[in-house]
Every structure is written in C-alpha cells, then in structure tokens.
Short mmCIF file of C-alpha atoms in Angstrom, two decimals:
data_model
loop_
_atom_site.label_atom_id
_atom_site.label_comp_id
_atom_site.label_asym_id
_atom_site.label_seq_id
_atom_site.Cartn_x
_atom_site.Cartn_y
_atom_site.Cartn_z
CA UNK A 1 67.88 111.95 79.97
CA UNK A 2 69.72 114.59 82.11
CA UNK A 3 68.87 112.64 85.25
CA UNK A 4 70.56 109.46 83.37
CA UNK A 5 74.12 111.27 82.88
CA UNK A 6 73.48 113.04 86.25
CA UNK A 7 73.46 109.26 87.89
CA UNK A 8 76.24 108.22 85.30
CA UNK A 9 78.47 111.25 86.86
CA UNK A 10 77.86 110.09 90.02
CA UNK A 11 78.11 106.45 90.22
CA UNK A 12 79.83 105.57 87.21
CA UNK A 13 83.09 107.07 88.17
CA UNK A 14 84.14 107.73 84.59
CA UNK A 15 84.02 104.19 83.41
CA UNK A 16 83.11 103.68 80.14
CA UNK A 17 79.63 103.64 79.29
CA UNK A 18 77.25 101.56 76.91
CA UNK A 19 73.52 102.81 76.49
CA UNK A 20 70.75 100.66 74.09
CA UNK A 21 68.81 102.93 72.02
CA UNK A 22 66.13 103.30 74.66
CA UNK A 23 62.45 104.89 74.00
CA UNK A 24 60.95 102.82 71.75
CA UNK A 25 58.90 99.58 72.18
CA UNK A 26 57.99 99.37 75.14
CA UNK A 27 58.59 103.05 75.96
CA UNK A 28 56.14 103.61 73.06
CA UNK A 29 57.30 107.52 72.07
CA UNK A 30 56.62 106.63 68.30
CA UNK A 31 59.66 108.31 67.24
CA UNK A 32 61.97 106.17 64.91
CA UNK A 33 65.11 104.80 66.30
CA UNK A 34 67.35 107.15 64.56
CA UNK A 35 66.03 110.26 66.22
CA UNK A 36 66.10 107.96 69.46
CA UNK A 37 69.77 107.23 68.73
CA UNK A 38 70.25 111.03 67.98
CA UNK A 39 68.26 112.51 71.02
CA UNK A 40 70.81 110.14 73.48
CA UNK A 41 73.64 110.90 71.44
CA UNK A 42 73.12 114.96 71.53
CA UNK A 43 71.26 114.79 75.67
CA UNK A 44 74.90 113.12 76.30
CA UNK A 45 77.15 115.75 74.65
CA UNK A 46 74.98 118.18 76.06
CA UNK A 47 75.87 116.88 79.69
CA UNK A 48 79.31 116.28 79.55
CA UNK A 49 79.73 120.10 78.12
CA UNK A 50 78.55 120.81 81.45
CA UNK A 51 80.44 118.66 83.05
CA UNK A 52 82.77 115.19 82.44
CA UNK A 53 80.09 112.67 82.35
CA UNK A 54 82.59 109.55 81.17
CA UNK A 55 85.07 109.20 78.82
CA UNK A 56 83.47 106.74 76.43
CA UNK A 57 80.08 106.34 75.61
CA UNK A 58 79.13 103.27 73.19
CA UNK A 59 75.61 103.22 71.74
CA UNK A 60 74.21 99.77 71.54
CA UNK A 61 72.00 99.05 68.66
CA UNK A 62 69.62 95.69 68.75
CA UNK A 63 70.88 93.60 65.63
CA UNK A 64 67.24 92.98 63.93
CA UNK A 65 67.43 97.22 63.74
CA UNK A 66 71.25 97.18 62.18
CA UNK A 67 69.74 96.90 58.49
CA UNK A 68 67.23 99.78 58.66
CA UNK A 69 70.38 101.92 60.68
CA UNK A 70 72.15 104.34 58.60
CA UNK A 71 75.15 104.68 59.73
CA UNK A 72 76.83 107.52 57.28
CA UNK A 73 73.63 109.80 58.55
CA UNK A 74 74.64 108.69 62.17
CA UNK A 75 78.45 109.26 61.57
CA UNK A 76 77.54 112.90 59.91
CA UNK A 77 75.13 113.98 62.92
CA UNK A 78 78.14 112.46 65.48
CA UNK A 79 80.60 114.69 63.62
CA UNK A 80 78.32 117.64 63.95
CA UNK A 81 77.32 116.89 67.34
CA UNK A 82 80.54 116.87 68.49
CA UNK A 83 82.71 119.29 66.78
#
C-alpha cells in the first residue's frame, strides 16, 4: 500500500481521495473486509505521518457488504488510529 499513497502524493496533488476496500475477491488474501478496511485505513495514516498524503481520504464500501460492516468497531479503530 505504501507505493499507493506514494503515487497519491505525487499525482494527486492533495485532492481528496476515495479508495474501495481493495484485497478481497478477486485479490483473494482471505482476510475479511474489516481487517481490509483497517489495513488501508492504518497503511494511510501511516503515510501521511510521514508525509501529507491528501487531506481527505473516503473509504468506499460495496453496498451488498454495508450489512455485515460494523461501523461502531470501524469508528473505534478510526479514533484510535488517528489520535
């Protein structure tokens, strides 16, 4: 993921940013879309603590995986994450 935010840095020119949850599928990791969601979420903080990556980064999530998405366990990692 570091070469991701690397290009984002460098072409995206601090626009904001929207990612899907990538690595699954097709990808076929076999981890489960939350840790997916979590592993972009903490690779980007990660990169922009090095240096400004963009100023807004929305995670996309597919709609047929919004009921099995927890979204209090994704707002408490975020506040971890980030803070």
């Amino acid at each position: 993921m570091s070469c991701l935010w690397e290009e984002v840095r460098r072409k995206g020119h601090g626009i904001d940013v929207a990612i899907p949850v990538i690595g699954a599928d097709l990808a076929r990791t076999n981890l489960p879309r939350m840790a997916l969601a979590k592993l972009i979420i903490l690779s980007f903080v990660v990169a922009s603590k090095k240096e400004f990556v963009t100023r807004k980064l929305t995670l996309v999530i597919h709609p047929k995986d919004l009921e099995n998405t927890d979204f209090y366990e994704l707002e408490d990692f975020l506040t971890s994450a980030c803070f």
